[in-house]
Amino acid sequence: MTLSGKLLLGAQQVAGNKGVLHAVNPATGQTLEPAYTLGGADDVARACELAEQAFDVYRQQPAAVRANFLNIIACQIEALGDELITRAMAETGLPKARLEGERARTCNQLRLFAATITSGEQNRVRIDPRQPERTPLPRADLRQRRIALGPVAVFGASNFPLAFSVAGGDTASALAAGCPVIVKGHSAHPGTSELVGQAIQKAVAECNLPEGVFSLIFGAGAEVGAALVAHPVIQAVGFTGSRAGGIALMRIAQARAQPIPFYGELSALNPVLLLPGALAEKADDLGRQFVASLTMGAGQFCTNPGLLLAIESPALDQFVQSASQSLQAANAQTMLSPGIHNAYERSTACIANNSKVQTLAQGPEAASPNSCRAVLFATSASAFLADPNLHEEMFGAASLLVRCRDEQELIKVVSHLDGQLTASLQLNAADFTFAQQLLPLLERKAGRILANGWPTGVEVCNAMVHGGPWPATTDVRTTSVGTAALERFLRPVCYQDLPSELLPAELRDENPLQWKRLVEGKAE
Ligand code: NAP
């Protein structure tokens, strides 16, 4: 497929007139062709106009039609073959196997959403039939279903150029819900974005859907991204990225004449609690496993284990020794972009220069540019509690061990943590009593709680929660991974006393779609 370097507005390829950008290969520093033309407010307005035109037609398509569309997007992405993987490798520095795995995850995710909407599960139909004889007042006939919110703006993430970018989780869940999507492509991987965008364009045409169901715009976040979030047609936003970028866009979403939901995934430390029983039993193994999780993908995961909490003991010293050995042998890896590499260098230097922090171990010097040297720091609980700078995310393979004097001090540290995507407990049976004390606290802090696992690796399934209290996300009630992500882009509507002929199919007595429903409080 030919890369055009243009915006994809509906079915068209359109050249932007706000300058150009080139992708850069982070492994070599080489500039990649073609130049990508950048859009502005006019392009945002055009994409929004098309999305608004498409909305009512698209949202009212039978679920089976939207499911077919998602399945065809997956097939079109697969049909891109090696071209997609080669371009993504050049733009991100990520290895082939990782990107092939990510492509599979992206397509499986689209297919999972397709299966989910066909079952009607997300619609949560509820019916309370008329009760004309009820006293003192009869009850009206009340029927609830969920409808799509409206056109959605998606900000592709840099760290998942496929699974959380143009056709990633936010796009898949919004399209599944019945919302047209306008993607603000991430500036670090425009070619990968365009290839996937062209695959979606083809699927739109193949399914005879209105062209405005999908658009892809390149441009500066502060200009084109801000204009997109502010545009009155947009009814919700999905974002994964930095806390600063997320907050800037969230403020725009909230300051609109009509404020809209902003689903941002921002930053997390993902604490791992090394409980005494587990440390005494397997300190060496835990040290090795920790470094494997920390250094996976150069640590560029939102669920990277950036914080370790443990009580002082000889077993903890053994863990530190084992982790340090593994870390010193962990080769430096290319980071996603020069910008992310600079941010990593800045944040780790800031922690390394903190007088209350000790650098325990560091990976070998890097031979190529934009590489991430893994690093493990340590500090005391009292220093951690006193200094908010030690609670900042270091995006990359860096982690901070907080040494606590006893159980009470560890509990105090946990209670001072910000919201997190995950909290992990390394434990054995000897730790259960302490774990029982910790669990209610961890539930208030994190969206996912793990036992004897490491937080990297997020399953796409029905039960997954990839969310959590601020600043892990901007909306604690939702998840951005898994089928429950659909709910972010739906809203309930209740129909009172509508004649059967006017009711949507899923609300009629005869239940022609055979969806599961709650009728008079009973599941049918
Ligand atoms: P980013 O800088 O937040 O960029 C993400 C998207 O938001 C880009 O499209 C960007 O546009 C836009 N944007 C950024 N600042 C904006 C602003 N002030 N107003 C409007 N739009 C704005 O994230 P990134 O480039 O992916 O990575 C930078 C840092 O984000 C990392 O070092 C890391 O700390 C964090 N990060 C976190 C996660 C996570 O999972 N929580 C994932 C990735 C990155 P441009 O194209 O103009 O840049």
Coordinates of C-alpha atoms and ligand atoms in Angstrom, one line a residue:
M1 CA 0.0 0.0 0.0
T2 CA 1.3 3.5 -0.8
L3 CA 1.8 5.9 2.0
S4 CA 0.3 9.2 1.0
G5 CA 1.5 11.4 3.9
K6 CA -2.0 12.8 4.0
L7 CA -4.9 13.0 6.4
L8 CA -7.7 10.5 6.0
L9 CA -11.0 12.5 6.1
G10 CA -13.8 10.1 5.6
A11 CA -13.1 8.3 2.3
Q12 CA -10.6 11.0 1.1
Q13 CA -6.9 11.5 1.4
V14 CA -6.4 15.2 2.1
A15 CA -3.2 17.2 2.3
G16 CA -3.0 19.3 5.5
N17 CA -1.6 22.9 5.2
K18 CA -0.2 23.4 8.7
G19 CA 3.4 22.1 8.0
V20 CA 4.8 18.7 7.9
L21 CA 6.4 16.1 10.2
H22 CA 8.7 13.2 9.5
A23 CA 8.7 10.0 11.6
V24 CA 12.2 9.3 13.0
N25 CA 13.7 5.8 13.5
P26 CA 14.6 5.9 17.2
A27 CA 17.2 3.2 16.7
T28 CA 19.2 5.1 14.1
G29 CA 18.0 8.7 14.3
Q30 CA 17.2 8.3 10.5
T31 CA 14.3 10.4 9.1
L32 CA 11.6 8.4 7.4
E33 CA 9.7 9.3 4.3
P34 CA 7.1 10.4 3.4
A35 CA 6.6 13.7 5.0
Y36 CA 3.3 13.8 6.8
T37 CA 1.2 16.9 6.2
L38 CA -0.4 18.4 9.3
G39 CA -4.0 19.4 9.6
G40 CA -5.7 22.2 11.4
A41 CA -9.1 23.4 12.7
D42 CA -10.6 23.2 9.2
D43 CA -9.7 19.6 8.8
V44 CA -11.1 18.9 12.3
A45 CA -14.3 20.6 11.2
R46 CA -14.6 18.5 8.0
A47 CA -14.0 15.3 9.9
C48 CA -16.6 16.2 12.5
E49 CA -19.1 17.2 9.9
L50 CA -18.7 13.8 8.2
A51 CA -18.9 12.0 11.6
E52 CA -22.1 13.8 12.5
Q53 CA -23.6 12.9 9.1
A54 CA -22.6 9.2 9.7
F55 CA -23.7 9.0 13.3
D56 CA -27.4 8.2 13.0
V57 CA -27.0 5.9 10.1
Y58 CA -24.2 4.0 11.8
R59 CA -25.6 3.7 15.3
Q60 CA -28.8 2.3 14.0
Q61 CA -27.2 -0.5 12.0
P62 CA -28.1 -3.9 13.4
A63 CA -25.4 -5.1 15.8
A64 CA -24.6 -7.9 13.2
V65 CA -23.6 -5.2 10.7
R66 CA -21.3 -3.4 13.0
A67 CA -19.8 -6.7 14.1
N68 CA -19.2 -7.6 10.5
F69 CA -17.5 -4.2 10.0
L70 CA -15.1 -4.9 13.0
N71 CA -14.3 -8.3 11.7
I72 CA -13.5 -6.9 8.3
I73 CA -11.2 -4.2 9.8
A74 CA -9.3 -7.1 11.4
C75 CA -9.0 -8.9 8.1
Q76 CA -7.9 -5.7 6.3
I77 CA -5.2 -5.2 9.0
E78 CA -4.0 -8.7 8.6
A79 CA -3.9 -8.2 4.8
L80 CA -1.4 -5.5 5.2
G81 CA 1.1 -8.3 6.0
D82 CA 4.8 -7.5 6.6
E83 CA 4.5 -4.0 5.3
L84 CA 2.7 -3.0 8.5
I85 CA 5.3 -4.7 10.8
T86 CA 8.3 -3.3 8.9
R87 CA 7.0 0.2 9.1
A88 CA 6.1 -0.1 12.7
M89 CA 9.5 -1.5 13.5
A90 CA 11.2 1.5 11.8
E91 CA 9.0 4.0 13.6
T92 CA 9.1 2.6 17.1
G93 CA 12.2 0.5 17.5
L94 CA 10.1 -2.3 18.8
P95 CA 11.1 -5.8 17.7
K96 CA 9.3 -7.9 15.1
A97 CA 8.0 -10.5 17.4
R98 CA 6.5 -7.9 19.8
L99 CA 4.8 -6.1 16.9
E100 CA 3.4 -9.4 15.4
G101 CA 2.0 -10.2 18.8
E102 CA 0.5 -6.8 19.1
R103 CA -1.1 -7.1 15.6
A104 CA -2.7 -10.4 16.7
R105 CA -3.9 -8.7 19.9
T106 CA -5.4 -5.8 17.9
C107 CA -7.3 -8.1 15.5
N108 CA -8.4 -10.5 18.3
Q109 CA -9.7 -7.4 20.2
L110 CA -11.7 -6.2 17.2
R111 CA -13.2 -9.7 16.9
L112 CA -14.0 -10.0 20.6
F113 CA -15.9 -6.7 20.5
A114 CA -17.7 -8.0 17.4
A115 CA -18.8 -11.2 19.3
T116 CA -19.8 -9.1 22.3
I117 CA -22.2 -6.8 20.5
T118 CA -23.8 -9.6 18.6
S119 CA -24.8 -11.1 21.9
G120 CA -26.4 -7.8 23.0
E121 CA -24.7 -8.2 26.4
Q122 CA -23.6 -4.5 26.4
N123 CA -27.1 -3.3 25.9
R124 CA -28.3 -4.5 29.3
V125 CA -31.9 -4.4 28.3
R126 CA -34.3 -3.9 31.2
I127 CA -38.1 -4.1 31.0
D128 CA -40.7 -3.3 33.6
P129 CA -44.0 -4.0 31.9
R130 CA -47.1 -1.9 32.5
Q131 CA -49.0 -2.6 35.8
P132 CA -52.5 -1.1 35.1
E133 CA -54.0 -2.6 38.3
R134 CA -51.3 -1.4 40.7
T135 CA -52.7 0.7 43.5
P136 CA -52.7 3.5 44.5
L137 CA -51.3 4.3 41.0
P138 CA -50.9 2.2 37.9
R139 CA -47.3 1.8 36.6
A140 CA -46.4 2.8 33.1
D141 CA -44.6 0.5 30.7
L142 CA -40.8 1.2 31.1
R143 CA -38.1 -0.2 28.8
Q144 CA -34.4 0.6 28.9
R145 CA -31.6 0.1 26.5
R146 CA -28.3 1.7 25.7
I147 CA -27.5 3.8 22.7
A148 CA -24.2 5.2 21.3
L149 CA -23.0 8.5 22.7
G150 CA -22.0 10.2 19.4
P151 CA -18.7 10.8 17.5
V152 CA -15.7 10.0 19.6
A153 CA -12.1 11.5 19.5
V154 CA -9.3 9.0 20.0
F155 CA -5.7 9.9 20.8
G156 CA -3.5 7.0 19.7
A157 CA -0.9 5.9 22.3
S158 CA 2.8 5.9 21.5
N159 CA 3.6 2.7 23.4
F160 CA 1.1 0.4 21.6
P161 CA 1.4 1.6 18.0
L162 CA -1.2 -1.1 17.0
A163 CA -3.2 -2.3 20.0
F164 CA -3.8 1.2 21.5
S165 CA -3.5 3.4 18.4
V166 CA -5.6 3.9 15.3
A167 CA -7.5 0.6 15.4
G168 CA -6.8 -0.1 19.1
G169 CA -8.9 -0.6 22.1
D170 CA -10.5 2.9 22.3
T171 CA -11.4 2.8 18.5
A172 CA -12.6 -0.7 18.6
S173 CA -14.9 -0.1 21.7
A174 CA -16.3 3.1 20.3
L175 CA -17.0 1.6 16.9
A176 CA -18.6 -1.4 18.5
A177 CA -20.8 0.9 20.6
G178 CA -22.0 2.6 17.4
C179 CA -19.9 5.8 17.6
P180 CA -18.0 7.2 14.6
V181 CA -14.3 7.7 15.5
I182 CA -11.9 10.5 14.6
V183 CA -8.3 9.5 15.5
K184 CA -5.7 12.1 16.3
G185 CA -2.7 10.1 15.1
H186 CA 0.4 9.9 17.3
S187 CA 3.2 12.0 15.8
A188 CA 5.8 9.2 16.5
H189 CA 4.3 6.6 14.2
P190 CA 2.4 8.3 11.3
G191 CA 3.1 5.7 8.7
T192 CA 1.9 2.8 10.9
S193 CA -1.2 5.0 11.6
E194 CA -1.9 5.7 7.9
L195 CA -1.6 2.0 7.0
V196 CA -4.1 1.0 9.6
G197 CA -6.2 4.0 8.7
Q198 CA -6.3 2.9 5.1
A199 CA -7.4 -0.6 6.2
I200 CA -10.3 0.9 8.1
Q201 CA -11.2 3.1 5.1
K202 CA -11.4 0.0 3.0
A203 CA -13.6 -1.8 5.6
V204 CA -16.0 1.2 5.7
A205 CA -16.3 1.0 1.9
E206 CA -16.6 -2.8 1.8
C207 CA -19.5 -2.6 4.4
N208 CA -21.2 0.3 2.6
L209 CA -21.1 2.4 5.7
P210 CA -21.2 6.2 5.6
E211 CA -17.6 7.5 5.0
G212 CA -17.7 9.7 8.2
V213 CA -17.6 6.6 10.4
F214 CA -13.8 7.0 10.5
S215 CA -11.2 9.8 10.0
L216 CA -7.5 10.1 10.9
I217 CA -5.9 13.5 11.4
F218 CA -2.2 14.3 11.9
G219 CA -1.2 17.5 13.6
A220 CA 0.1 19.1 16.8
G221 CA -1.8 18.0 19.8
A222 CA -2.0 21.5 21.2
E223 CA -3.6 22.6 17.9
V224 CA -5.5 19.8 16.2
G225 CA -6.0 17.7 19.3
A226 CA -7.4 20.7 21.2
A227 CA -9.7 21.7 18.3
L228 CA -11.0 18.1 18.1
V229 CA -11.8 17.9 21.8
A230 CA -13.5 21.3 21.7
H231 CA -15.6 20.6 18.6
P232 CA -19.3 20.5 19.5
V233 CA -19.9 17.3 17.5
I234 CA -17.5 15.2 19.6
Q235 CA -19.3 13.5 22.5
A236 CA -16.5 11.6 24.3
V237 CA -12.7 11.3 24.2
G238 CA -10.3 8.3 24.6
F239 CA -6.7 9.2 25.5
T240 CA -3.6 7.3 26.5
G241 CA -0.4 9.3 27.2
S242 CA 1.2 11.7 29.6
R243 CA -0.3 13.3 32.6
A244 CA 0.4 16.8 31.3
G245 CA -1.2 16.1 27.9
G246 CA -4.2 14.3 29.4
I247 CA -4.9 17.1 31.8
A248 CA -4.6 19.8 29.1
L249 CA -7.2 17.9 27.0
M250 CA -9.4 17.0 29.9
R251 CA -9.7 20.7 30.8
I252 CA -10.8 21.5 27.3
A253 CA -13.4 18.7 27.5
Q254 CA -14.7 20.1 30.8
A255 CA -14.7 23.7 29.8
R256 CA -16.9 23.2 26.7
A257 CA -20.4 24.8 26.6
Q258 CA -21.4 21.1 26.7
P259 CA -18.8 19.2 28.8
I260 CA -18.2 15.7 27.7
P261 CA -16.7 12.5 29.2
F262 CA -12.9 12.3 28.9
Y263 CA -11.5 8.8 29.4
G264 CA -7.8 9.4 29.9
E265 CA -5.2 6.8 31.0
L266 CA -2.4 8.9 32.4
S267 CA 0.2 7.5 34.8
A268 CA 0.7 4.8 37.4
L269 CA 3.5 3.3 39.5
N270 CA 1.9 -0.2 39.8
P271 CA 3.2 -1.0 43.3
V272 CA 4.4 -4.6 43.9
L273 CA 4.3 -5.5 47.6
L274 CA 6.9 -8.1 48.5
L275 CA 5.4 -9.7 51.6
P276 CA 7.8 -11.3 54.2
G277 CA 6.6 -15.0 53.7
A278 CA 7.2 -14.8 49.9
L279 CA 10.5 -13.1 50.3
A280 CA 11.7 -15.7 52.8
E281 CA 10.6 -18.5 50.4
K282 CA 11.8 -17.3 47.0
A283 CA 13.8 -14.0 47.2
D284 CA 16.1 -15.0 44.3
D285 CA 13.3 -16.0 41.9
L286 CA 11.4 -12.8 42.8
G287 CA 14.4 -10.7 41.9
R288 CA 14.8 -12.3 38.5
Q289 CA 11.0 -12.2 37.8
F290 CA 10.9 -8.6 38.8
V291 CA 13.6 -7.6 36.3
A292 CA 12.0 -9.6 33.5
S293 CA 8.8 -7.6 34.0
L294 CA 10.6 -4.3 34.5
T295 CA 12.6 -4.5 31.4
M296 CA 10.0 -6.0 29.0
G297 CA 9.5 -3.6 26.1
A298 CA 12.1 -1.2 27.7
G299 CA 9.6 -0.7 30.5
Q300 CA 7.3 1.3 28.2
F301 CA 4.1 -0.1 29.6
C302 CA 1.5 1.7 31.6
T303 CA 1.6 -1.4 34.0
N304 CA 5.3 -1.4 34.5
P305 CA 6.3 -2.3 38.1
G306 CA 7.7 1.2 39.0
L307 CA 7.4 0.8 42.8
L308 CA 8.4 -2.0 45.1
L309 CA 7.3 -2.0 48.8
A310 CA 8.9 -4.4 51.3
I311 CA 9.8 -4.7 55.0
E312 CA 13.5 -4.7 55.9
S313 CA 14.9 -8.3 56.3
P314 CA 17.8 -10.4 55.2
A315 CA 15.5 -11.9 52.6
L316 CA 14.9 -8.5 51.2
D317 CA 18.6 -8.0 50.9
Q318 CA 18.8 -11.3 49.0
F319 CA 16.0 -10.0 46.7
V320 CA 18.0 -6.8 46.0
Q321 CA 21.1 -8.8 45.2
S322 CA 19.3 -11.1 42.8
A323 CA 17.4 -8.2 41.1
S324 CA 20.7 -6.2 40.9
Q325 CA 22.5 -9.1 39.2
S326 CA 19.7 -9.5 36.6
L327 CA 19.4 -5.8 36.0
Q328 CA 23.2 -5.4 35.4
A329 CA 22.9 -8.0 32.7
A330 CA 19.8 -6.5 31.1
N331 CA 20.8 -5.0 27.8
A332 CA 19.7 -1.4 27.0
Q333 CA 16.8 -1.3 24.6
T334 CA 15.7 1.4 22.1
M335 CA 12.9 3.5 23.4
L336 CA 9.9 4.5 21.3
S337 CA 10.9 8.1 20.5
P338 CA 13.6 10.6 21.2
G339 CA 11.0 12.5 23.3
I340 CA 10.2 9.5 25.5
H341 CA 13.9 8.8 25.9
N342 CA 14.6 12.4 27.0
A343 CA 11.7 12.2 29.4
Y344 CA 13.2 8.9 30.8
E345 CA 16.7 10.4 31.2
R346 CA 15.2 13.5 33.0
S347 CA 13.0 11.6 35.4
T348 CA 15.6 9.0 36.3
A349 CA 18.3 11.7 36.8
C350 CA 16.0 13.6 39.1
I351 CA 15.5 10.5 41.3
A352 CA 19.2 9.6 41.2
N353 CA 20.1 13.1 42.4
N354 CA 17.7 13.0 45.3
S355 CA 19.8 12.9 48.5
K356 CA 17.4 10.4 50.1
V357 CA 17.7 7.9 47.2
Q358 CA 20.4 5.2 46.6
T359 CA 21.0 3.8 43.1
L360 CA 21.1 0.0 43.7
A361 CA 21.9 -1.2 40.2
Q362 CA 21.9 0.0 36.6
G363 CA 22.0 -1.9 33.3
P364 CA 25.0 -1.7 30.9
E365 CA 25.8 1.5 28.8
A366 CA 23.8 1.7 25.6
A367 CA 25.5 1.4 22.2
S368 CA 22.7 3.0 20.1
P369 CA 20.8 6.3 20.5
N370 CA 17.6 6.6 22.5
S371 CA 18.3 3.5 24.5
C372 CA 16.9 2.8 28.0
R373 CA 19.4 1.6 30.7
A374 CA 17.3 -0.1 33.3
V375 CA 17.8 1.2 36.9
L376 CA 16.7 0.2 40.4
F377 CA 16.6 2.9 43.1
A378 CA 15.9 2.5 46.9
T379 CA 14.7 4.9 49.6
S380 CA 13.2 4.7 53.0
A381 CA 9.5 4.8 53.8
S382 CA 9.9 8.1 55.7
A383 CA 11.7 9.7 52.7
F384 CA 9.0 8.4 50.3
L385 CA 6.2 9.7 52.6
A386 CA 7.8 13.2 52.8
D387 CA 8.7 13.8 49.1
P388 CA 6.0 13.9 46.4
N389 CA 8.7 13.8 43.7
L390 CA 9.3 10.2 44.6
H391 CA 5.8 9.3 43.6
E392 CA 6.2 10.5 40.0
E393 CA 6.1 7.9 37.2
M394 CA 9.4 7.2 35.4
F395 CA 8.2 6.0 32.0
G396 CA 10.7 3.2 31.1
A397 CA 12.6 0.4 32.9
A398 CA 13.1 2.2 36.2
S399 CA 11.8 1.3 39.6
L400 CA 12.0 2.5 43.2
L401 CA 12.2 0.1 46.2
V402 CA 10.7 1.6 49.4
R403 CA 12.1 -0.1 52.5
C404 CA 9.7 -0.1 55.4
R405 CA 10.5 -0.8 59.1
D406 CA 7.4 -2.9 59.8
E407 CA 3.9 -3.8 58.7
Q408 CA 2.5 -0.6 60.0
E409 CA 4.9 1.5 58.0
L410 CA 4.1 -0.4 54.9
I411 CA 0.4 0.1 55.4
K412 CA 1.1 3.9 55.9
V413 CA 3.0 4.0 52.6
V414 CA 0.2 2.2 50.7
S415 CA -2.4 4.5 52.2
H416 CA -0.4 7.5 50.9
L417 CA -0.2 6.2 47.3
D418 CA -2.1 7.9 44.4
G419 CA -4.5 5.8 42.3
Q420 CA -3.0 3.0 40.4
L421 CA -3.8 0.7 37.4
T422 CA -2.6 -2.3 39.4
A423 CA -1.3 -3.4 42.8
S424 CA 0.5 -6.8 43.1
L425 CA 1.0 -8.9 46.1
Q426 CA 3.9 -11.4 46.2
L427 CA 2.8 -13.7 49.0
N428 CA 2.6 -17.2 50.5
A429 CA 0.2 -18.7 53.1
A430 CA 2.2 -17.2 55.9
D431 CA 1.3 -13.7 54.5
F432 CA -2.5 -14.2 54.3
T433 CA -3.3 -12.4 57.6
F434 CA -1.3 -9.4 56.5
A435 CA -2.7 -9.6 53.0
Q436 CA -6.3 -9.6 54.4
Q437 CA -5.4 -6.3 56.1
L438 CA -4.0 -4.8 52.9
L439 CA -6.7 -5.8 50.5
P440 CA -9.4 -3.3 51.5
L441 CA -6.7 -0.6 51.1
L442 CA -5.5 -1.8 47.8
E443 CA -9.1 -2.0 46.5
R444 CA -9.3 1.7 47.1
K445 CA -6.1 2.4 45.2
A446 CA -6.1 0.2 42.1
G447 CA -8.2 -1.2 39.3
R448 CA -6.6 -4.6 39.3
I449 CA -5.1 -6.6 42.2
L450 CA -2.7 -9.5 41.4
A451 CA -1.4 -12.3 43.6
N452 CA 2.0 -13.8 42.7
G453 CA 2.0 -12.2 39.3
W454 CA 3.7 -9.2 37.7
P455 CA 1.6 -6.3 36.4
T456 CA 2.8 -6.2 32.8
G457 CA 0.7 -8.2 30.3
V458 CA -2.9 -7.1 30.2
E459 CA -5.4 -9.8 29.0
V460 CA -8.1 -8.6 26.7
C461 CA -11.2 -10.3 28.0
N462 CA -14.6 -9.7 29.7
A463 CA -13.4 -9.5 33.3
M464 CA -10.4 -7.2 32.7
V465 CA -10.2 -3.8 34.4
H466 CA -7.5 -1.5 33.0
G467 CA -8.4 1.6 35.0
G468 CA -8.2 3.0 38.4
P469 CA -8.4 6.1 40.6
W470 CA -6.7 9.4 39.6
P471 CA -4.1 9.8 38.2
A472 CA -4.1 6.3 36.8
T473 CA -7.2 7.4 34.8
T474 CA -9.5 10.4 34.7
D475 CA -12.6 8.3 35.2
V476 CA -12.4 5.7 37.9
R477 CA -15.7 4.0 36.9
T478 CA -14.4 2.5 33.6
T479 CA -11.8 0.3 31.9
S480 CA -10.0 0.9 28.6
V481 CA -9.1 -2.7 28.0
G482 CA -11.7 -5.6 27.7
T483 CA -15.2 -5.7 26.6
A484 CA -16.5 -3.5 29.5
A485 CA -14.7 -0.6 27.7
L486 CA -17.8 -0.4 25.5
E487 CA -19.8 1.1 28.3
R488 CA -17.8 4.3 28.1
F489 CA -19.5 5.1 24.8
L490 CA -23.1 4.2 25.6
R491 CA -25.8 5.9 27.5
P492 CA -29.1 4.5 28.8
V493 CA -32.4 5.6 27.3
C494 CA -35.8 4.7 28.8
Y495 CA -38.9 4.3 26.6
Q496 CA -42.2 4.9 28.5
D497 CA -45.5 3.6 27.1
L498 CA -44.2 3.4 23.5
P499 CA -46.4 1.4 21.2
S500 CA -44.7 -1.9 20.3
E501 CA -44.5 -0.9 16.6
L502 CA -42.3 2.1 17.6
L503 CA -40.0 0.2 20.0
P504 CA -36.5 -0.9 19.0
A505 CA -36.4 -4.6 18.3
E506 CA -34.6 -5.6 21.5
L507 CA -37.3 -4.0 23.6
R508 CA -40.3 -5.7 22.0
D509 CA -42.1 -8.4 23.9
E510 CA -41.3 -11.1 21.4
N511 CA -37.5 -10.4 21.8
P512 CA -36.7 -11.1 18.1
L513 CA -32.9 -10.8 18.7
Q514 CA -33.1 -13.3 21.5
W515 CA -30.9 -11.1 23.7
K516 CA -30.7 -11.7 27.4
R517 CA -32.9 -9.2 29.3
L518 CA -33.9 -8.3 32.8
V519 CA -37.7 -8.4 32.8
E520 CA -39.5 -7.4 36.0
G521 CA -36.1 -7.8 37.8
K522 CA -35.6 -11.4 36.5
A523 CA -32.9 -12.4 34.0
E524 CA -34.5 -14.0 30.9
Ligands
NAP1 P1 1.9 12.6 25.1 O1 3.0 13.5 25.0 O2 0.9 12.8 26.2 O3 1.1 12.5 23.7 C1 -0.1 11.8 23.5 C2 -1.0 12.5 22.6 O4 -1.5 13.7 23.2 C3 -0.2 13.0 21.3 O5 -1.1 12.9 20.2 C4 0.1 14.4 21.6 O6 0.2 15.2 20.5 C5 -1.1 14.8 22.4 N1 -0.8 15.9 23.4 C6 0.3 16.0 24.2 N2 0.3 17.1 24.9 C7 -0.8 17.8 24.5 C8 -1.4 19.1 24.9 N3 -0.8 19.8 25.8 N4 -2.5 19.5 24.3 C9 -3.1 18.7 23.4 N5 -2.6 17.5 23.0 C10 -1.5 17.0 23.6 O7 2.4 11.1 25.3 P2 3.6 10.3 24.5 O8 4.2 11.1 23.4 O9 3.0 9.0 24.1 O10 4.6 10.0 25.6 C11 5.1 11.0 26.5 C12 5.1 10.6 27.9 O11 3.7 10.1 28.2 C13 5.9 9.4 28.3 O12 7.2 9.7 28.5 C14 5.2 8.8 29.5 O13 5.5 9.5 30.6 C15 3.7 9.1 29.2 N6 3.0 7.9 28.6 C16 2.2 7.2 29.4 C17 1.5 6.2 28.9 C18 0.6 5.4 29.8 O14 0.2 4.3 29.4 N7 0.1 5.9 30.9 C19 1.6 5.8 27.6 C20 2.5 6.5 26.8 C21 3.1 7.6 27.3 P3 1.6 15.5 19.7 O15 1.5 14.7 18.5 O16 1.5 17.0 19.4 O17 2.7 15.1 20.6

